[in-house]
Coordinates of C-alpha atoms and ligand atoms in Angstrom, one line a residue:
X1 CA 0.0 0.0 0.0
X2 CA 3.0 2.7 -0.3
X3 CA 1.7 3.8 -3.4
X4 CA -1.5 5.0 -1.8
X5 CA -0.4 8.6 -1.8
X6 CA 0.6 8.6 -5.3
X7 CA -2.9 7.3 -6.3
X8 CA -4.9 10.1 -4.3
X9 CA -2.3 12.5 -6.0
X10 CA -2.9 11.4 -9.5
X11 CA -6.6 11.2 -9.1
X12 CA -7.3 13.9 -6.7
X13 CA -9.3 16.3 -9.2
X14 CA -11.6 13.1 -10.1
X15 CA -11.9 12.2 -6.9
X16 CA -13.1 16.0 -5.8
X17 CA -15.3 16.3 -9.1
X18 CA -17.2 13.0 -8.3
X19 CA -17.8 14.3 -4.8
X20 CA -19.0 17.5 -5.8
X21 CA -21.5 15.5 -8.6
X22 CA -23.1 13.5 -5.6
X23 CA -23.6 16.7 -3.8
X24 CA -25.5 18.6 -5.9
X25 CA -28.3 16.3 -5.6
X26 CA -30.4 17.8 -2.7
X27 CA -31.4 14.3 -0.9
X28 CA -33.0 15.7 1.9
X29 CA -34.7 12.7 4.2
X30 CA -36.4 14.6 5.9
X31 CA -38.5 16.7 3.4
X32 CA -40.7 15.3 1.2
X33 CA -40.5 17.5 -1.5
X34 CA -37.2 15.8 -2.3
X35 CA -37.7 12.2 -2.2
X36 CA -37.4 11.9 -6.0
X37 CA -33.3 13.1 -4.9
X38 CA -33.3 11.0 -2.2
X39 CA -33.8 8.1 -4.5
X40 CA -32.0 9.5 -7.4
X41 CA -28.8 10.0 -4.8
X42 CA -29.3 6.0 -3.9
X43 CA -28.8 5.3 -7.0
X44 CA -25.8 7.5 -7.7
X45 CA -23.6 5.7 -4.7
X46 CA -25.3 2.6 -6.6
X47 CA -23.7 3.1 -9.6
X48 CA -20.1 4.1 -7.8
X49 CA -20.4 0.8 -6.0
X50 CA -20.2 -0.8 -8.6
X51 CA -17.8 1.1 -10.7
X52 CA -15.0 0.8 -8.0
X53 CA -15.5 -2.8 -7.9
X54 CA -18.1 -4.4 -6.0
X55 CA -19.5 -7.8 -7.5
X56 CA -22.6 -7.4 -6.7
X57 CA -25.0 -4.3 -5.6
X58 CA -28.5 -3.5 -5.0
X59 CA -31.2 -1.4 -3.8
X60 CA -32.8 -3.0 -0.8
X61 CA -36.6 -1.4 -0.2
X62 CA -37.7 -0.5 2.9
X63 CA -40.6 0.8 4.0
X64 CA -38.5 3.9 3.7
X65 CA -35.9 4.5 1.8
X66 CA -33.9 2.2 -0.1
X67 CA -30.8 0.7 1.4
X68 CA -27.4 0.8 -0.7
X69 CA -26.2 -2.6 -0.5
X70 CA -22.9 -3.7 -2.3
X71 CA -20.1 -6.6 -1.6
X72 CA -16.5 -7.5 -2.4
X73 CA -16.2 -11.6 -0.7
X74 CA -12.7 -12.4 -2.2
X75 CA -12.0 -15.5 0.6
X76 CA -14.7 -16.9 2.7
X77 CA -11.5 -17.3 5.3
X78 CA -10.3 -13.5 5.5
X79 CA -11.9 -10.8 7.5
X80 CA -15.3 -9.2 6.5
X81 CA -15.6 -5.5 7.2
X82 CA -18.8 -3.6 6.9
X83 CA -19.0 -0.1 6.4
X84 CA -22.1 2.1 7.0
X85 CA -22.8 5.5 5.9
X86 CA -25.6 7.6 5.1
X87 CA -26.7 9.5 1.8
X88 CA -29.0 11.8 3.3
X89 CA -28.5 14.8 4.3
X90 CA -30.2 17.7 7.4
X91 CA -32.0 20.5 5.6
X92 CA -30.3 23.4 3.8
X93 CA -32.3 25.9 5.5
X94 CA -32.1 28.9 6.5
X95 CA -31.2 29.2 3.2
X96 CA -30.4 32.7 3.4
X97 CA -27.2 32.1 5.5
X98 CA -25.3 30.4 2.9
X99 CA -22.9 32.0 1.0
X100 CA -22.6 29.7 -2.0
X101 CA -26.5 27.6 -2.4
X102 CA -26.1 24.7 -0.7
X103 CA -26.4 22.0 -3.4
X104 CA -23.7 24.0 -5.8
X105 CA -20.8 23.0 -4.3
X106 CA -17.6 25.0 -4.7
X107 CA -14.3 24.8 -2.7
X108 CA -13.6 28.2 -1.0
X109 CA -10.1 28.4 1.7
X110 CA -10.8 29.0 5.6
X111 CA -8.6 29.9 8.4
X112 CA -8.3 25.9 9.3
X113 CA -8.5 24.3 5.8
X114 CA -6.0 26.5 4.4
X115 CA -6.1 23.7 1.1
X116 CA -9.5 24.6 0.3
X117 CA -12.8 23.2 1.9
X118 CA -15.8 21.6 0.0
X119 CA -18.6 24.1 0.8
X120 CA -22.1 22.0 0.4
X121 CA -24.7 20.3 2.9
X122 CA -23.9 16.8 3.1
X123 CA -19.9 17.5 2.2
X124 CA -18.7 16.7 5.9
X125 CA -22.0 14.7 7.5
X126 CA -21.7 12.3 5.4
X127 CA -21.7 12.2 1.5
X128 CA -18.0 13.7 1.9
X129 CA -17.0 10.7 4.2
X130 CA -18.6 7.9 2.8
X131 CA -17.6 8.5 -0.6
X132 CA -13.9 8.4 1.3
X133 CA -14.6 4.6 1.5
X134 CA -16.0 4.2 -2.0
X135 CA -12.7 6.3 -3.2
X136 CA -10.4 3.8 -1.0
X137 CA -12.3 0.6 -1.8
X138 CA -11.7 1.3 -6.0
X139 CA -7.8 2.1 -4.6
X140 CA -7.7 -1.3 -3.3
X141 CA -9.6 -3.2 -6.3
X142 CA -7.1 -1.3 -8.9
X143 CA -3.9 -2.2 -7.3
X144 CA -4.9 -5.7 -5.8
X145 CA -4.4 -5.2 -2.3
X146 CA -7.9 -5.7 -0.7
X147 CA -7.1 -8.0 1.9
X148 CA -10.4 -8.0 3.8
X149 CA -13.9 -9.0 2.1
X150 CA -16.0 -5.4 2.3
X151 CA -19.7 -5.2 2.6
X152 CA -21.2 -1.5 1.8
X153 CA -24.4 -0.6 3.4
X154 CA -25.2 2.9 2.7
X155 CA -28.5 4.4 4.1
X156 CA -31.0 7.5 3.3
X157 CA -32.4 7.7 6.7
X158 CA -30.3 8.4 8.8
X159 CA -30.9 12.3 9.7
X160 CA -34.6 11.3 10.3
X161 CA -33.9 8.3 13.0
X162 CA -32.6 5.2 11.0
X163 CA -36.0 3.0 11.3
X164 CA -35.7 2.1 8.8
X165 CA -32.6 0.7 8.7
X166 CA -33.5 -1.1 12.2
X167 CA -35.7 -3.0 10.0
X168 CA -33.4 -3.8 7.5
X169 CA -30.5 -5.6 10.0
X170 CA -33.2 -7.1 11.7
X171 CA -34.1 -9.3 9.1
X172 CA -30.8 -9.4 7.8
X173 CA -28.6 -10.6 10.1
X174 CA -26.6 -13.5 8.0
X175 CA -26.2 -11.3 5.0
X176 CA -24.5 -8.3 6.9
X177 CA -22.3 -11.2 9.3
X178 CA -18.9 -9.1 9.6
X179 CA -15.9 -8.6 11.5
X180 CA -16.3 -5.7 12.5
X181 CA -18.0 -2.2 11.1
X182 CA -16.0 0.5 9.7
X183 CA -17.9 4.3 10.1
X184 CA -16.8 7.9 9.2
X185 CA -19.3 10.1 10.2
X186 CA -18.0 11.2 13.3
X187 CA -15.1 14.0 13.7
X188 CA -11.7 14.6 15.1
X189 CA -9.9 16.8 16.8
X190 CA -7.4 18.9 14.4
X191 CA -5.6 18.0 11.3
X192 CA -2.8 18.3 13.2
X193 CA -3.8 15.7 16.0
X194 CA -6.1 12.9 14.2
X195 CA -8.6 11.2 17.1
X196 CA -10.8 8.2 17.1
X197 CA -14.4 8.3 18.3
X198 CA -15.2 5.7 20.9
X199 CA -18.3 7.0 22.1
X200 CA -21.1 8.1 21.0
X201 CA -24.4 9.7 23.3
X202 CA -27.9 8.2 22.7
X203 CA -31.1 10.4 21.8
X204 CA -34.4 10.7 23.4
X205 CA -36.5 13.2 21.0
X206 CA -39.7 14.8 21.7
X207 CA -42.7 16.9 20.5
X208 CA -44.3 18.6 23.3
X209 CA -48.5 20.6 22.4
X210 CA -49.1 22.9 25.0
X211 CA -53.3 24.0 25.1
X212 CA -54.7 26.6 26.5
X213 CA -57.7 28.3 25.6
X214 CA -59.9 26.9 22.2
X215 CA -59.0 29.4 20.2
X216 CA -56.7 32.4 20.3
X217 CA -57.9 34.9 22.0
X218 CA -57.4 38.8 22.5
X219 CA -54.9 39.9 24.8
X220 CA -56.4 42.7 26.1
X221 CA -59.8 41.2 27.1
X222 CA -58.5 37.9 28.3
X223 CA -55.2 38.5 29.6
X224 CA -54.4 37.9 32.7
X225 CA -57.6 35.8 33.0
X226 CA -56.5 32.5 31.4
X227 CA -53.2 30.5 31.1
X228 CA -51.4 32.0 28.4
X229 CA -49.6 28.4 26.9
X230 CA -46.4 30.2 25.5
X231 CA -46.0 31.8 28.7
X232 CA -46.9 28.4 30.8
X233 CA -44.3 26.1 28.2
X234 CA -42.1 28.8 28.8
X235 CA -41.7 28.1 32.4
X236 CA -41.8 24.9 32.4
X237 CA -39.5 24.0 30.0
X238 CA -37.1 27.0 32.3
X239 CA -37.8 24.4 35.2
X240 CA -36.2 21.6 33.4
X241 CA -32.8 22.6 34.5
X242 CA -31.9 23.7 38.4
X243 CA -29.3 26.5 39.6
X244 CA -26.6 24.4 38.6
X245 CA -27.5 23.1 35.5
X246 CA -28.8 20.0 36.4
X247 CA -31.8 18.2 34.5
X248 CA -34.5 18.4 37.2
X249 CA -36.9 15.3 35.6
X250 CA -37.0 12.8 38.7
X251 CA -34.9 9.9 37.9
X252 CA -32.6 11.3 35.1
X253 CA -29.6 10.2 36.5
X254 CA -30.1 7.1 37.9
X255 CA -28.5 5.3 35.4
X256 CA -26.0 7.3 34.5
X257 CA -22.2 6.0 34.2
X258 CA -20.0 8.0 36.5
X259 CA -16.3 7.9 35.1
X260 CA -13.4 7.9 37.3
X261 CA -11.2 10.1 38.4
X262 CA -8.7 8.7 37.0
X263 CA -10.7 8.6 33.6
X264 CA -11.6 12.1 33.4
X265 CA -8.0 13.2 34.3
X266 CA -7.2 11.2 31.4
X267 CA -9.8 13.0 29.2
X268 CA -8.5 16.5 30.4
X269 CA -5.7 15.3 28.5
X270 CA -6.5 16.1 25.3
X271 CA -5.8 19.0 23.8
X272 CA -7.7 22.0 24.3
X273 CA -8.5 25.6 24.5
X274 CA -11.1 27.1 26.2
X275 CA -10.4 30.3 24.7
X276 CA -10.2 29.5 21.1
X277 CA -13.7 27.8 21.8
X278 CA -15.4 31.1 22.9
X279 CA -14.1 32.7 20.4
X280 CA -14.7 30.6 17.2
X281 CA -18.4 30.7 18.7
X282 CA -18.4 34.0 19.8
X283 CA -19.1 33.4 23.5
X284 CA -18.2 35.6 26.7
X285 CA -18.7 32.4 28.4
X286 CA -19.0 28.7 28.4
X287 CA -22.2 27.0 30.2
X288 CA -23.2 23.6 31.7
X289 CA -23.5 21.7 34.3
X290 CA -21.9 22.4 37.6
X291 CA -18.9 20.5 38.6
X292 CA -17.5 19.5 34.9
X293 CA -15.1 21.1 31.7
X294 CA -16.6 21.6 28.4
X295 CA -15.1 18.5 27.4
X296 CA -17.4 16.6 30.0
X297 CA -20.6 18.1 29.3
X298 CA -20.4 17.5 25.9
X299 CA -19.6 14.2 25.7
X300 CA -19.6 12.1 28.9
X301 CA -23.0 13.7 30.7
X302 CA -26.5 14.0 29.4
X303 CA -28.2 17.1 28.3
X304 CA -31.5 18.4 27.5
X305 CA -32.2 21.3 24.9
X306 CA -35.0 23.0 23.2
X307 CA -34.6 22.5 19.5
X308 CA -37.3 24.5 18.5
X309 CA -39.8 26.5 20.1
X310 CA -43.2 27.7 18.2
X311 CA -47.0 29.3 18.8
X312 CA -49.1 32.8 18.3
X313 CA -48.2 35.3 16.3
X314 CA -44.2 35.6 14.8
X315 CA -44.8 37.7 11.5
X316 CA -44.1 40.9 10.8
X317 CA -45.2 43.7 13.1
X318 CA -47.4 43.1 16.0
X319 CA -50.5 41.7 17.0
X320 CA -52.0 41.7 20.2
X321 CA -53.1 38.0 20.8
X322 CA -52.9 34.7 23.3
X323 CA -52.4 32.0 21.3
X324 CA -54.0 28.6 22.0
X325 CA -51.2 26.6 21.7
X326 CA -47.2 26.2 22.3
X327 CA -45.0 23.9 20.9
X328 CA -41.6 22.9 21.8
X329 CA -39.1 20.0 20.1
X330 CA -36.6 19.0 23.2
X331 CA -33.9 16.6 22.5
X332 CA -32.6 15.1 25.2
X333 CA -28.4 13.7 25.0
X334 CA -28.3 10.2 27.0
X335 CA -24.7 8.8 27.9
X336 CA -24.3 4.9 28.7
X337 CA -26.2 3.0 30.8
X338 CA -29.5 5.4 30.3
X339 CA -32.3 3.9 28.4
X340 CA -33.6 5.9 25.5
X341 CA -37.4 4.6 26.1
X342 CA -37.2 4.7 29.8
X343 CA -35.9 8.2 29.4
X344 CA -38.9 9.2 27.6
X345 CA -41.2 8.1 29.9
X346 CA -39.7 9.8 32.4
X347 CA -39.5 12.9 30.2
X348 CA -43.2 12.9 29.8
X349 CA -44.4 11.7 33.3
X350 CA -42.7 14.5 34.4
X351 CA -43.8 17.3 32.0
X352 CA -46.9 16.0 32.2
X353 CA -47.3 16.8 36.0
X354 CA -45.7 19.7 36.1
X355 CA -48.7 21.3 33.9
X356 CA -50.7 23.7 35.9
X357 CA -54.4 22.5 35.0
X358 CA -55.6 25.6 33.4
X359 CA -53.7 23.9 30.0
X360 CA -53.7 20.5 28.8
X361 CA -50.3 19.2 27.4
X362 CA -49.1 16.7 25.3
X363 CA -45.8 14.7 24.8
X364 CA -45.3 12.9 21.7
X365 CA -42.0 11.1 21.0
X366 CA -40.1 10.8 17.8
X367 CA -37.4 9.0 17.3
X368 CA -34.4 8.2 19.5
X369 CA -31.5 5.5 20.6
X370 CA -29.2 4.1 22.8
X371 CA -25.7 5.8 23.1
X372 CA -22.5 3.2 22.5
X373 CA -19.0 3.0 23.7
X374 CA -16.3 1.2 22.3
X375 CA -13.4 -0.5 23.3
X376 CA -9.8 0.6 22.5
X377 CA -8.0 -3.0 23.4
X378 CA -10.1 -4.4 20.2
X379 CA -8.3 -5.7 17.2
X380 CA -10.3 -2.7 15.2
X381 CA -8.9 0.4 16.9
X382 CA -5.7 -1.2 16.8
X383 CA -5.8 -1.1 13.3
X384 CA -7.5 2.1 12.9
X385 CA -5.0 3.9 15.4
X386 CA -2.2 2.2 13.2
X387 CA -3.7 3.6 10.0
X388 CA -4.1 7.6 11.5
X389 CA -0.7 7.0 13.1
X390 CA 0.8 6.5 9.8
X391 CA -0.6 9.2 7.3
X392 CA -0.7 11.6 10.0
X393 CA 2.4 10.7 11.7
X394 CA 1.0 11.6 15.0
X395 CA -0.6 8.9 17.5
X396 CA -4.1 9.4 17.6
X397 CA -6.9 9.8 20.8
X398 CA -9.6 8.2 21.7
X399 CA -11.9 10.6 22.6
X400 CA -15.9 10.4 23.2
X401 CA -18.4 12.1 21.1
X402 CA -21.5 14.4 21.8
X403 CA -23.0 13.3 19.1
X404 CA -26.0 10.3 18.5
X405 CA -25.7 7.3 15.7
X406 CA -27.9 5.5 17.6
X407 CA -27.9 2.9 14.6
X408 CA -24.8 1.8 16.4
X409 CA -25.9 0.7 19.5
X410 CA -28.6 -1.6 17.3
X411 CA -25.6 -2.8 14.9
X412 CA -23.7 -4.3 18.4
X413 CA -27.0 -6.2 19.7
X414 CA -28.3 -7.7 16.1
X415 CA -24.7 -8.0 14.6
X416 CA -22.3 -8.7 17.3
X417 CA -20.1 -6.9 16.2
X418 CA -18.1 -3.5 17.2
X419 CA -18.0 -0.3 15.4
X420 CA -14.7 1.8 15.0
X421 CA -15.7 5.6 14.2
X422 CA -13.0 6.7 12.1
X423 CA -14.1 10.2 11.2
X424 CA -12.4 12.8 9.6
X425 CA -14.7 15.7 10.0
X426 CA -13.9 18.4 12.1
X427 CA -16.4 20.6 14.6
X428 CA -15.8 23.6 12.9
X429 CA -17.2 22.1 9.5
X430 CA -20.7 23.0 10.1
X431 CA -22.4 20.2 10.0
X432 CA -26.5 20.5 10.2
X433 CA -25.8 24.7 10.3
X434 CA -25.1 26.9 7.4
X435 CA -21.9 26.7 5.1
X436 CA -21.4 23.1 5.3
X437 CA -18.0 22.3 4.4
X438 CA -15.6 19.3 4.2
X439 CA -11.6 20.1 4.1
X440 CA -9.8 18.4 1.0
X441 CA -7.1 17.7 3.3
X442 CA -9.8 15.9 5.0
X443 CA -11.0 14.0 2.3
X444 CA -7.7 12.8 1.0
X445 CA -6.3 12.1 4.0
X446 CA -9.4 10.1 5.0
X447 CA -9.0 8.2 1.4
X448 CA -5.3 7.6 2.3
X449 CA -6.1 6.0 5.8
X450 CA -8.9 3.7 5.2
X451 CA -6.9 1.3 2.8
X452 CA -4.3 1.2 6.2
X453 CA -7.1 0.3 8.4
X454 CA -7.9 -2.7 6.0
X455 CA -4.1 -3.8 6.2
X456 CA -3.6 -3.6 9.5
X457 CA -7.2 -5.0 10.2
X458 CA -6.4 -8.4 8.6
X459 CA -2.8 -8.5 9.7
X460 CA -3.7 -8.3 12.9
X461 CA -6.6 -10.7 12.4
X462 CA -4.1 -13.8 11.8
Ligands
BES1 N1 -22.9 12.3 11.8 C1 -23.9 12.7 12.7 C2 -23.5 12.4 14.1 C3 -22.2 12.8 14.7 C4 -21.5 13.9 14.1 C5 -21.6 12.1 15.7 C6 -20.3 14.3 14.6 C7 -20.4 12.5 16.2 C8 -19.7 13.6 15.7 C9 -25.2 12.2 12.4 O1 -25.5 12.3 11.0 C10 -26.3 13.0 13.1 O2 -26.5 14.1 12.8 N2 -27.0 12.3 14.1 C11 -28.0 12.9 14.7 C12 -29.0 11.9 15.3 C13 -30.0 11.4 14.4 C14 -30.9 10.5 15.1 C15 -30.8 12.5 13.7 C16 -27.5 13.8 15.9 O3 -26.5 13.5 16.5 O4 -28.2 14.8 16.1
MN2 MN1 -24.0 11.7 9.8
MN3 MN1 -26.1 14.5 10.7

């Protein structure tokens, strides 16, 4: 594999140009006006699947959205890794804070990708990195060093909850048997020092309907009078969290996995600064839970937020009115050990009696999953700390993510098998906001690495 630098070299301006045709199709999951994308995107990894070598590829329905399947068995008796990705992407909008349009994609330079950056939703999270593997799969098919059998499954459901996908490895189990499962879709933490994910939190989502009155009502004649449901979700989503930070739902924490000393000294050890954090998010001040860094309450401690927030009268102007209803979406982060479901119930037992009886309220969930953490004795981040130690030339660290594939958690109790996040994105790509962008240092590099992983994977394998 030494001339894996060569071939990224040599095929660099292909290798950008095909990205940049998969991102200009707009395969938003979650909006139905572009399902006709969605589909036409499926078939577009389709078709790369099976021009960098696969032997066989399809499109498994779903009740949802099809599945990209696609397989390279050279040797019942090597290795089999499988590697997941999604071809969906979040919504552009707002629209208006893009300065290119989101499915045009062009490469513009920024302060940390100094080579140029792929501005486009999905260029990072994840048409960027999972066409990395497509990119490193053909490098290993054209120079005859593939020394693993590869399965591809590639799903366009992933921003809206992965169900169906569930479904899918459910009744699929034989078919998807594997080694282990290969994933870049997470981040790390410079180009400078690479990192390995080895954790990721779970999700509990929820819708919450706040009622007051039956209709909206003036606010001069009836204010005061009746409960006033922005004002009433207002509060009580503001008595979700105590004077230090703390989720105040009874039970929250129960469960939660307290690290060790020793553990989070470990974690401090990565590096970090506060300072540059603030100021790339313009900030006069960090803020979290009592009692632990940034680091912490991003990654190893549960969170709830208001994603959204909604009800009476937002146009332009003003109008004097109470509205009959509030609306809030609340995502709640869950570390290991917390149940998604039993979270939820919580969740809405709780709001639920906190109402004041002058409104009615109602909790519906959406979607959600169980958080995962992942070894770093295994065989596979071994060979994935091998592969980033090589092309980066600097060790790299395992470090836990904030963020939710809860698809992952699902692969380790139907599959067996562990996942090793090998991401190449980094935080201040943009992922799910505005100006989406993927570094072409990034994408190379992450082109470069995989076919290292792969080596390492089956030497180590023996
Ligand atoms: N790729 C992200 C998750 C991610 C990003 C993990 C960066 C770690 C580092 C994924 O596409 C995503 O956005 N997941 C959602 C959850 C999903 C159920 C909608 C999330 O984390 O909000
Ligand atoms: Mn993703
Ligand atoms: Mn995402």
């Amino acid at each position: 594999m030494d001339n894996i630098k060569q071939y990224v070299q040599n095929n660099k301006e292909r290798f950008l140009n095909e990205l940049i045709e998969l991102l200009k199709i707009p395969s938003v999951s979650a909006d139905s006006a572009y399902s006709q994308d969605v589909i036409d995107t499926a078939n577009a990894v389709k078709s790369s699947l099976e021009k960098a070598g696969c032997d066989f590829v399809e499109l498994c329905e779903t009740p949802g959205y099809p599945i990209v399947y696609g397989e390279k068995i050279i040797d019942k008796n090597l290795p089999t890794v499988l590697v997941y990705g999604h071809y969906d992407v979040q919504p552009a909008d707002p629209i208006e804070l893009w300065t290119s349009p989101p499915f045009e994609p062009v490469i513009k330079t920024t302060e940390l990708h100094p080579e140029g950056a792929i501005f486009a939703r999905g260029a990072c999270d994840d048409k960027g990195q999972m066409y990395m593997h497509v990119k490193a799969f053909e490098y290993m098919i054209q120079n005859n060093c593939l020394p693993c059998n590869v399965k591809f499954m590639i799903e366009g459901e992933e921003e809206v909850g992965s169900s169906s996908l569930g479904w899918f490895v459910e009744r699929n189990q034989a078919k998807l048997a594997n080694d282990v499962i290969l994933i870049s879709d997470t981040g790390m933490i410079s180009n400078q020092q690479p990192s390995i994910t080895t954790g990721l939190r779970g999700l509990s989502y929820v819708e919450v309907e706040v009622t007051g009155p039956n209709r909206d009502l003036h606010s001069g004649l009836y204010g005061g009078a009746v409960a006033n449901p922005i004002n009433v979700l207002a509060k009580m989503i503001a008595s979700l969290h105590d004077e230090n930070n703390r989720i105040t739902i009874p039970g929250f924490y129960d469960k939660v996995e307290e690290l060790s000393m020793a553990e989070r000294e470990k974690m401090a050890q990565r590096p970090y600064s506060e300072e540059a954090y603030k100021k790339a998010l313009d900030i006069e001040e960090v803020y979290g839970e009592t009692g632990y860094t940034t680091n912490e309450r991003n990654s190893i401690r549960p969170t709830l937020d208001v994603n959204g927030i909604w009800g009476g009268y937002t146009g332009e102007g003003a109008k004097t009115v109470i509205a009959s209803k509030a609306y809030a979406k609340i995502s709640m982060r869950l570390v290991p050990n917390q149940d998604w479901e039993e979270i939820t119930e919580l969740f809405k037992k709780h709001f639920e009696s906190i109402a004041p009886k002058a409104v009615k309220v109602k909790v519906t969930p959406h979607h959600g999953g169980q958080g995962y953490v992942t070894p770093i004795d295994s065989i596979g981040y071994q060979a994935a700390a091998k592969a980033y130690a090589d092309t980066f030339g600097v060790q790299p660290i395992p470090v836990r993510s904030g963020g939710s594939i809860p698809i992952v958690a699902l692969f380790e109790k139907e599959l067996k098998s562990k996942t090793i996040m090998m991401g190449f994105g980094l935080d201040s790509d943009a992922i799910h906001s505005p100006n989406e962008h993927f570094g072409v240092f990034n994408y190379l590099k992450g082109i470069e690495t995989i076919p290292l992983f792969y080596k390492y994977f089956a030497e180590l394998s023996k």
